[in-house]
Amino acid sequence: MKKKIINKEYIVIGLGRFGSSVAKQLEANGCRVLAVDSNEKKVRQVAEYVTLAMCMDITNEDSISELGVRNFDSAVISIGHNLEAAVLATIWAKEQGVKQVIAKAYDEMQGKILSKVGADEIVYPEREIGIHLANNLAFNNLVDAIELTTDYSIIDVPVLREWIGRNLRELKLREKYKVNVIGIKRNGQLMLNPSADAATVKGDVFVLLGTNNTLKKLANII
């Protein structure tokens, strides 16, 4: 059985695709979630998946005061293109003593404004999805690609037929391709820091760390 996270309390303000996904997954992970939006339909759609869902206009001071002075572990501000509402929600969350405020932004300017008014972390979902897609395309749609920095990424590479039965010492991937094998996925399990003497088997997936340039070259070879 999947182990759930120890109960924490979160408030998610703004129930678009991003906000509703965050709210539902937090609750699924064993957290208590208060979900808020001014759109009654969106509130109804998420209500059965969270601890409490409320419909209110976050830009109305009288309405937002109904949320009280509850100290949530974190607030996720996901209001979309309404910058005024996002700013007011961020200020409110900080004034209520919320330990961590995470705000969604569409561009750098919006992100800077939300940071100025107290957001502890800014996320750019659309940009991150775009980067993730571009990396996967650049890496020939390998199993997955995760950008760590502008220079380094991690990719999953299915073990080639000629690699099966050979160990990492014999394959010499670091010498040949300048990449590091940081893990091996086998039968749904991830083995980190695999032994250099462990033989690979059919169905293995190597988790590789390297520069974007070297990983792209390897992807083209594969």
PDB file of C-alpha atoms in Angstrom:
ATOM      1  CA  MET A   1       0.000   0.000   0.000  1.00  0.00           C
ATOM      2  CA  LYS A   2       1.276   3.460  -0.890  1.00  0.00           C
ATOM      3  CA  LYS A   3       2.401   5.392   2.175  1.00  0.00           C
ATOM      4  CA  LYS A   4       0.729   8.779   2.564  1.00  0.00           C
ATOM      5  CA  ILE A   5       2.376  11.984   3.682  1.00  0.00           C
ATOM      6  CA  ILE A   6       1.898  13.087   7.282  1.00  0.00           C
ATOM      7  CA  ASN A   7      -1.146  15.343   7.538  1.00  0.00           C
ATOM      8  CA  LYS A   8      -0.419  18.948   6.611  1.00  0.00           C
ATOM      9  CA  GLU A   9      -2.808  21.770   5.826  1.00  0.00           C
ATOM     10  CA  TYR A  10      -2.790  23.702   2.571  1.00  0.00           C
ATOM     11  CA  ILE A  11      -4.918  26.366   0.973  1.00  0.00           C
ATOM     12  CA  VAL A  12      -5.148  26.493  -2.813  1.00  0.00           C
ATOM     13  CA  ILE A  13      -6.580  29.723  -4.237  1.00  0.00           C
ATOM     14  CA  GLY A  14      -7.581  29.500  -7.882  1.00  0.00           C
ATOM     15  CA  LEU A  15      -8.981  26.262  -9.291  1.00  0.00           C
ATOM     16  CA  GLY A  16      -8.024  26.254 -12.938  1.00  0.00           C
ATOM     17  CA  ARG A  17      -6.295  23.197 -14.402  1.00  0.00           C
ATOM     18  CA  PHE A  18      -3.121  23.802 -12.411  1.00  0.00           C
ATOM     19  CA  GLY A  19      -4.748  24.746  -9.099  1.00  0.00           C
ATOM     20  CA  SER A  20      -7.304  21.938  -9.142  1.00  0.00           C
ATOM     21  CA  SER A  21      -4.603  19.376  -9.970  1.00  0.00           C
ATOM     22  CA  VAL A  22      -2.472  20.589  -7.062  1.00  0.00           C
ATOM     23  CA  ALA A  23      -5.433  20.555  -4.656  1.00  0.00           C
ATOM     24  CA  LYS A  24      -6.547  17.043  -5.614  1.00  0.00           C
ATOM     25  CA  GLN A  25      -3.046  15.574  -5.452  1.00  0.00           C
ATOM     26  CA  LEU A  26      -2.275  17.161  -2.083  1.00  0.00           C
ATOM     27  CA  GLU A  27      -5.458  15.647  -0.662  1.00  0.00           C
ATOM     28  CA  ALA A  28      -4.631  12.286  -2.272  1.00  0.00           C
ATOM     29  CA  ASN A  29      -1.257  12.431  -0.539  1.00  0.00           C
ATOM     30  CA  GLY A  30      -2.935  12.652   2.861  1.00  0.00           C
ATOM     31  CA  CYS A  31      -2.951  16.430   3.333  1.00  0.00           C
ATOM     32  CA  ARG A  32      -5.924  18.582   4.333  1.00  0.00           C
ATOM     33  CA  VAL A  33      -6.811  21.062   1.600  1.00  0.00           C
ATOM     34  CA  LEU A  34      -8.990  24.172   1.541  1.00  0.00           C
ATOM     35  CA  ALA A  35      -9.730  24.992  -2.109  1.00  0.00           C
ATOM     36  CA  VAL A  36     -10.986  28.470  -3.032  1.00  0.00           C
ATOM     37  CA  ASP A  37     -12.235  30.024  -6.274  1.00  0.00           C
ATOM     38  CA  SER A  38     -14.731  32.688  -7.352  1.00  0.00           C
ATOM     39  CA  ASN A  39     -16.210  30.329  -9.960  1.00  0.00           C
ATOM     40  CA  GLU A  40     -18.921  28.170  -8.395  1.00  0.00           C
ATOM     41  CA  LYS A  41     -18.666  25.517 -11.118  1.00  0.00           C
ATOM     42  CA  LYS A  42     -14.938  25.026 -10.505  1.00  0.00           C
ATOM     43  CA  VAL A  43     -15.559  24.782  -6.764  1.00  0.00           C
ATOM     44  CA  ARG A  44     -18.197  22.090  -7.276  1.00  0.00           C
ATOM     45  CA  GLN A  45     -15.880  20.125  -9.560  1.00  0.00           C
ATOM     46  CA  VAL A  46     -13.159  19.890  -6.916  1.00  0.00           C
ATOM     47  CA  ALA A  47     -15.336  19.728  -3.778  1.00  0.00           C
ATOM     48  CA  GLU A  48     -15.506  15.938  -3.498  1.00  0.00           C
ATOM     49  CA  TYR A  49     -11.731  15.619  -3.744  1.00  0.00           C
ATOM     50  CA  VAL A  50     -10.653  18.042  -0.990  1.00  0.00           C
ATOM     51  CA  THR A  51     -11.326  18.648   2.695  1.00  0.00           C
ATOM     52  CA  LEU A  52     -13.262  21.858   2.062  1.00  0.00           C
ATOM     53  CA  ALA A  53     -14.064  23.883  -1.057  1.00  0.00           C
ATOM     54  CA  MET A  54     -15.328  27.466  -0.885  1.00  0.00           C
ATOM     55  CA  CYS A  55     -16.656  29.895  -3.503  1.00  0.00           C
ATOM     56  CA  MET A  56     -15.648  33.497  -2.859  1.00  0.00           C
ATOM     57  CA  ASP A  57     -14.311  36.624  -4.507  1.00  0.00           C
ATOM     58  CA  ILE A  58     -10.724  36.847  -3.334  1.00  0.00           C
ATOM     59  CA  THR A  59     -10.575  40.568  -4.224  1.00  0.00           C
ATOM     60  CA  ASN A  60     -13.371  41.339  -1.750  1.00  0.00           C
ATOM     61  CA  GLU A  61     -11.928  42.086   1.715  1.00  0.00           C
ATOM     62  CA  ASP A  62     -15.145  41.123   3.485  1.00  0.00           C
ATOM     63  CA  SER A  63     -15.231  37.777   1.694  1.00  0.00           C
ATOM     64  CA  ILE A  64     -11.594  36.895   2.274  1.00  0.00           C
ATOM     65  CA  SER A  65     -11.918  37.731   5.968  1.00  0.00           C
ATOM     66  CA  GLU A  66     -14.234  34.698   6.220  1.00  0.00           C
ATOM     67  CA  LEU A  67     -11.209  32.478   5.797  1.00  0.00           C
ATOM     68  CA  GLY A  68     -10.056  33.540   9.255  1.00  0.00           C
ATOM     69  CA  VAL A  69      -6.558  33.583  10.659  1.00  0.00           C
ATOM     70  CA  ARG A  70      -5.835  29.898  10.267  1.00  0.00           C
ATOM     71  CA  ASN A  71      -2.131  29.108   9.939  1.00  0.00           C
ATOM     72  CA  PHE A  72      -1.765  26.842   6.911  1.00  0.00           C
ATOM     73  CA  ASP A  73       1.507  25.052   6.220  1.00  0.00           C
ATOM     74  CA  SER A  74       1.495  26.458   2.704  1.00  0.00           C
ATOM     75  CA  ALA A  75      -0.629  28.449   0.282  1.00  0.00           C
ATOM     76  CA  VAL A  76      -0.698  27.916  -3.464  1.00  0.00           C
ATOM     77  CA  ILE A  77      -1.860  31.009  -5.344  1.00  0.00           C
ATOM     78  CA  SER A  78      -3.050  29.906  -8.775  1.00  0.00           C
ATOM     79  CA  ILE A  79      -5.431  32.604  -9.940  1.00  0.00           C
ATOM     80  CA  GLY A  80      -4.416  32.810 -13.576  1.00  0.00           C
ATOM     81  CA  HIS A  81      -4.211  36.089 -15.478  1.00  0.00           C
ATOM     82  CA  ASN A  82      -5.888  38.185 -12.760  1.00  0.00           C
ATOM     83  CA  LEU A  83      -2.779  39.864 -11.343  1.00  0.00           C
ATOM     84  CA  GLU A  84      -4.744  42.003  -8.863  1.00  0.00           C
ATOM     85  CA  ALA A  85      -6.381  38.943  -7.327  1.00  0.00           C
ATOM     86  CA  ALA A  86      -3.066  37.071  -7.215  1.00  0.00           C
ATOM     87  CA  VAL A  87      -1.370  40.006  -5.452  1.00  0.00           C
ATOM     88  CA  LEU A  88      -4.188  40.392  -2.891  1.00  0.00           C
ATOM     89  CA  ALA A  89      -4.240  36.646  -2.192  1.00  0.00           C
ATOM     90  CA  THR A  90      -0.465  36.593  -1.712  1.00  0.00           C
ATOM     91  CA  ILE A  91      -0.568  39.560   0.682  1.00  0.00           C
ATOM     92  CA  TRP A  92      -3.450  37.986   2.611  1.00  0.00           C
ATOM     93  CA  ALA A  93      -1.612  34.665   2.951  1.00  0.00           C
ATOM     94  CA  LYS A  94       1.514  36.361   4.321  1.00  0.00           C
ATOM     95  CA  GLU A  95      -0.526  38.463   6.746  1.00  0.00           C
ATOM     96  CA  GLN A  96      -2.206  35.298   8.051  1.00  0.00           C
ATOM     97  CA  GLY A  97       1.157  33.790   8.913  1.00  0.00           C
ATOM     98  CA  VAL A  98       1.218  31.100   6.225  1.00  0.00           C
ATOM     99  CA  LYS A  99       4.657  29.501   6.408  1.00  0.00           C
ATOM    100  CA  GLN A 100       5.190  29.188   2.658  1.00  0.00           C
ATOM    101  CA  VAL A 101       3.434  30.984  -0.190  1.00  0.00           C
ATOM    102  CA  ILE A 102       3.847  29.562  -3.687  1.00  0.00           C
ATOM    103  CA  ALA A 103       2.478  31.672  -6.525  1.00  0.00           C
ATOM    104  CA  LYS A 104       1.866  30.770 -10.150  1.00  0.00           C
ATOM    105  CA  ALA A 105       2.977  33.307 -12.759  1.00  0.00           C
ATOM    106  CA  TYR A 106       2.770  33.520 -16.529  1.00  0.00           C
ATOM    107  CA  ASP A 107       5.837  35.679 -17.113  1.00  0.00           C
ATOM    108  CA  GLU A 108       8.879  37.173 -15.404  1.00  0.00           C
ATOM    109  CA  MET A 109       7.204  40.512 -14.714  1.00  0.00           C
ATOM    110  CA  GLN A 110       4.255  38.901 -12.934  1.00  0.00           C
ATOM    111  CA  GLY A 111       6.674  36.683 -11.029  1.00  0.00           C
ATOM    112  CA  LYS A 112       8.703  39.697  -9.853  1.00  0.00           C
ATOM    113  CA  ILE A 113       5.577  41.490  -8.656  1.00  0.00           C
ATOM    114  CA  LEU A 114       4.357  38.468  -6.698  1.00  0.00           C
ATOM    115  CA  SER A 115       7.810  38.045  -5.152  1.00  0.00           C
ATOM    116  CA  LYS A 116       7.811  41.710  -4.115  1.00  0.00           C
ATOM    117  CA  VAL A 117       4.521  41.324  -2.237  1.00  0.00           C
ATOM    118  CA  GLY A 118       5.690  38.262  -0.339  1.00  0.00           C
ATOM    119  CA  ALA A 119       5.574  35.078  -2.422  1.00  0.00           C
ATOM    120  CA  ASP A 120       8.313  32.711  -1.260  1.00  0.00           C
ATOM    121  CA  GLU A 121       8.414  30.749  -4.499  1.00  0.00           C
ATOM    122  CA  ILE A 122       7.251  31.437  -8.039  1.00  0.00           C
ATOM    123  CA  VAL A 123       6.315  28.652 -10.464  1.00  0.00           C
ATOM    124  CA  TYR A 124       5.836  28.960 -14.207  1.00  0.00           C
ATOM    125  CA  PRO A 125       3.815  25.848 -15.207  1.00  0.00           C
ATOM    126  CA  GLU A 126       3.442  26.707 -18.896  1.00  0.00           C
ATOM    127  CA  ARG A 127       7.133  27.534 -19.315  1.00  0.00           C
ATOM    128  CA  GLU A 128       8.217  24.401 -17.461  1.00  0.00           C
ATOM    129  CA  ILE A 129       5.941  22.204 -19.579  1.00  0.00           C
ATOM    130  CA  GLY A 130       7.361  23.858 -22.696  1.00  0.00           C
ATOM    131  CA  ILE A 131      10.949  23.204 -21.591  1.00  0.00           C
ATOM    132  CA  HIS A 132      10.102  19.613 -20.694  1.00  0.00           C
ATOM    133  CA  LEU A 133       8.513  19.003 -24.108  1.00  0.00           C
ATOM    134  CA  ALA A 134      11.390  20.658 -25.960  1.00  0.00           C
ATOM    135  CA  ASN A 135      13.936  18.522 -24.100  1.00  0.00           C
ATOM    136  CA  ASN A 136      12.053  15.326 -24.876  1.00  0.00           C
ATOM    137  CA  LEU A 137      11.895  16.273 -28.546  1.00  0.00           C
ATOM    138  CA  ALA A 138      15.591  17.204 -28.577  1.00  0.00           C
ATOM    139  CA  PHE A 139      16.457  13.901 -26.918  1.00  0.00           C
ATOM    140  CA  ASN A 140      14.496  11.952 -29.553  1.00  0.00           C
ATOM    141  CA  ASN A 141      11.520  11.346 -27.256  1.00  0.00           C
ATOM    142  CA  LEU A 142      13.403   9.063 -24.907  1.00  0.00           C
ATOM    143  CA  VAL A 143      11.516   7.849 -21.849  1.00  0.00           C
ATOM    144  CA  ASP A 144      11.950  11.145 -20.024  1.00  0.00           C
ATOM    145  CA  ALA A 145      14.143  14.218 -19.781  1.00  0.00           C
ATOM    146  CA  ILE A 146      14.521  16.465 -16.750  1.00  0.00           C
ATOM    147  CA  GLU A 147      16.427  19.751 -16.962  1.00  0.00           C
ATOM    148  CA  LEU A 148      18.529  20.397 -13.847  1.00  0.00           C
ATOM    149  CA  THR A 149      20.192  23.574 -15.102  1.00  0.00           C
ATOM    150  CA  THR A 150      20.569  25.250 -18.479  1.00  0.00           C
ATOM    151  CA  ASP A 151      23.588  22.985 -19.074  1.00  0.00           C
ATOM    152  CA  TYR A 152      22.776  19.677 -17.339  1.00  0.00           C
ATOM    153  CA  SER A 153      19.874  17.235 -17.577  1.00  0.00           C
ATOM    154  CA  ILE A 154      18.867  13.736 -16.573  1.00  0.00           C
ATOM    155  CA  ILE A 155      17.410  11.344 -19.156  1.00  0.00           C
ATOM    156  CA  ASP A 156      16.127   7.788 -19.154  1.00  0.00           C
ATOM    157  CA  VAL A 157      17.639   5.557 -21.837  1.00  0.00           C
ATOM    158  CA  PRO A 158      16.378   2.029 -22.570  1.00  0.00           C
ATOM    159  CA  VAL A 159      19.244  -0.473 -22.540  1.00  0.00           C
ATOM    160  CA  LEU A 160      20.318  -1.328 -26.072  1.00  0.00           C
ATOM    161  CA  ARG A 161      20.375  -4.943 -27.217  1.00  0.00           C
ATOM    162  CA  GLU A 162      24.188  -4.977 -27.393  1.00  0.00           C
ATOM    163  CA  TRP A 163      24.394  -3.744 -23.779  1.00  0.00           C
ATOM    164  CA  ILE A 164      22.387  -6.641 -22.301  1.00  0.00           C
ATOM    165  CA  GLY A 165      24.462  -8.995 -20.151  1.00  0.00           C
ATOM    166  CA  ARG A 166      27.335  -6.548 -19.823  1.00  0.00           C
ATOM    167  CA  ASN A 167      28.128  -4.524 -16.715  1.00  0.00           C
ATOM    168  CA  LEU A 168      28.780  -0.790 -16.423  1.00  0.00           C
ATOM    169  CA  ARG A 169      32.512  -1.329 -16.139  1.00  0.00           C
ATOM    170  CA  GLU A 170      32.516  -3.102 -19.502  1.00  0.00           C
ATOM    171  CA  LEU A 171      30.191  -0.633 -21.188  1.00  0.00           C
ATOM    172  CA  LYS A 172      32.404   2.356 -20.270  1.00  0.00           C
ATOM    173  CA  LEU A 173      29.600   4.832 -20.949  1.00  0.00           C
ATOM    174  CA  ARG A 174      31.407   7.616 -19.118  1.00  0.00           C
ATOM    175  CA  GLU A 175      34.515   7.214 -21.261  1.00  0.00           C
ATOM    176  CA  LYS A 176      32.619   6.813 -24.541  1.00  0.00           C
ATOM    177  CA  TYR A 177      29.785   9.314 -24.088  1.00  0.00           C
ATOM    178  CA  LYS A 178      30.825  11.465 -21.074  1.00  0.00           C
ATOM    179  CA  VAL A 179      27.658  10.581 -19.108  1.00  0.00           C
ATOM    180  CA  ASN A 180      27.168   9.124 -15.629  1.00  0.00           C
ATOM    181  CA  VAL A 181      24.785   6.254 -14.870  1.00  0.00           C
ATOM    182  CA  ILE A 182      23.163   7.391 -11.621  1.00  0.00           C
ATOM    183  CA  GLY A 183      20.476   4.726 -11.535  1.00  0.00           C
ATOM    184  CA  ILE A 184      18.928   1.709 -13.224  1.00  0.00           C
ATOM    185  CA  LYS A 185      15.173   1.172 -13.502  1.00  0.00           C
ATOM    186  CA  ARG A 186      14.259  -2.530 -13.416  1.00  0.00           C
ATOM    187  CA  ASN A 187      10.834  -4.104 -12.997  1.00  0.00           C
ATOM    188  CA  GLY A 188       9.333  -0.859 -11.692  1.00  0.00           C
ATOM    189  CA  GLN A 189      12.111  -0.342  -9.135  1.00  0.00           C
ATOM    190  CA  LEU A 190      14.856   2.295  -9.168  1.00  0.00           C
ATOM    191  CA  MET A 191      18.353   1.220  -8.126  1.00  0.00           C
ATOM    192  CA  LEU A 192      20.464   4.280  -7.319  1.00  0.00           C
ATOM    193  CA  ASN A 193      24.274   4.264  -7.585  1.00  0.00           C
ATOM    194  CA  PRO A 194      24.339   0.837  -9.255  1.00  0.00           C
ATOM    195  CA  SER A 195      27.395  -1.357  -8.894  1.00  0.00           C
ATOM    196  CA  ALA A 196      29.846  -1.160 -11.778  1.00  0.00           C
ATOM    197  CA  ASP A 197      29.932  -4.969 -11.784  1.00  0.00           C
ATOM    198  CA  ALA A 198      26.163  -5.512 -12.020  1.00  0.00           C
ATOM    199  CA  ALA A 199      25.149  -7.016 -15.372  1.00  0.00           C
ATOM    200  CA  THR A 200      22.291  -5.374 -17.263  1.00  0.00           C
ATOM    201  CA  VAL A 201      19.215  -7.355 -18.260  1.00  0.00           C
ATOM    202  CA  LYS A 202      16.577  -6.982 -20.950  1.00  0.00           C
ATOM    203  CA  GLY A 203      14.098  -4.216 -20.071  1.00  0.00           C
ATOM    204  CA  ASP A 204      16.542  -2.178 -17.970  1.00  0.00           C
ATOM    205  CA  VAL A 205      16.476   1.611 -18.299  1.00  0.00           C
ATOM    206  CA  PHE A 206      19.587   3.641 -17.509  1.00  0.00           C
ATOM    207  CA  VAL A 207      19.143   6.968 -15.712  1.00  0.00           C
ATOM    208  CA  LEU A 208      21.890   9.170 -17.118  1.00  0.00           C
ATOM    209  CA  LEU A 209      23.296  12.505 -15.954  1.00  0.00           C
ATOM    210  CA  GLY A 210      25.266  14.683 -18.323  1.00  0.00           C
ATOM    211  CA  THR A 211      25.482  17.939 -20.203  1.00  0.00           C
ATOM    212  CA  ASN A 212      22.663  18.676 -22.622  1.00  0.00           C
ATOM    213  CA  ASN A 213      25.073  18.530 -25.555  1.00  0.00           C
ATOM    214  CA  THR A 214      26.454  15.088 -24.685  1.00  0.00           C
ATOM    215  CA  LEU A 215      22.985  13.707 -23.913  1.00  0.00           C
ATOM    216  CA  LYS A 216      21.658  14.927 -27.266  1.00  0.00           C
ATOM    217  CA  LYS A 217      24.582  13.255 -29.064  1.00  0.00           C
ATOM    218  CA  LEU A 218      23.844  10.003 -27.234  1.00  0.00           C
ATOM    219  CA  ALA A 219      20.141  10.318 -28.051  1.00  0.00           C
ATOM    220  CA  ASN A 220      20.981  10.673 -31.745  1.00  0.00           C
ATOM    221  CA  ILE A 221      23.146   7.565 -31.617  1.00  0.00           C
ATOM    222  CA  ILE A 222      20.377   5.579 -29.926  1.00  0.00           C
TER     223      ILE A 222
END
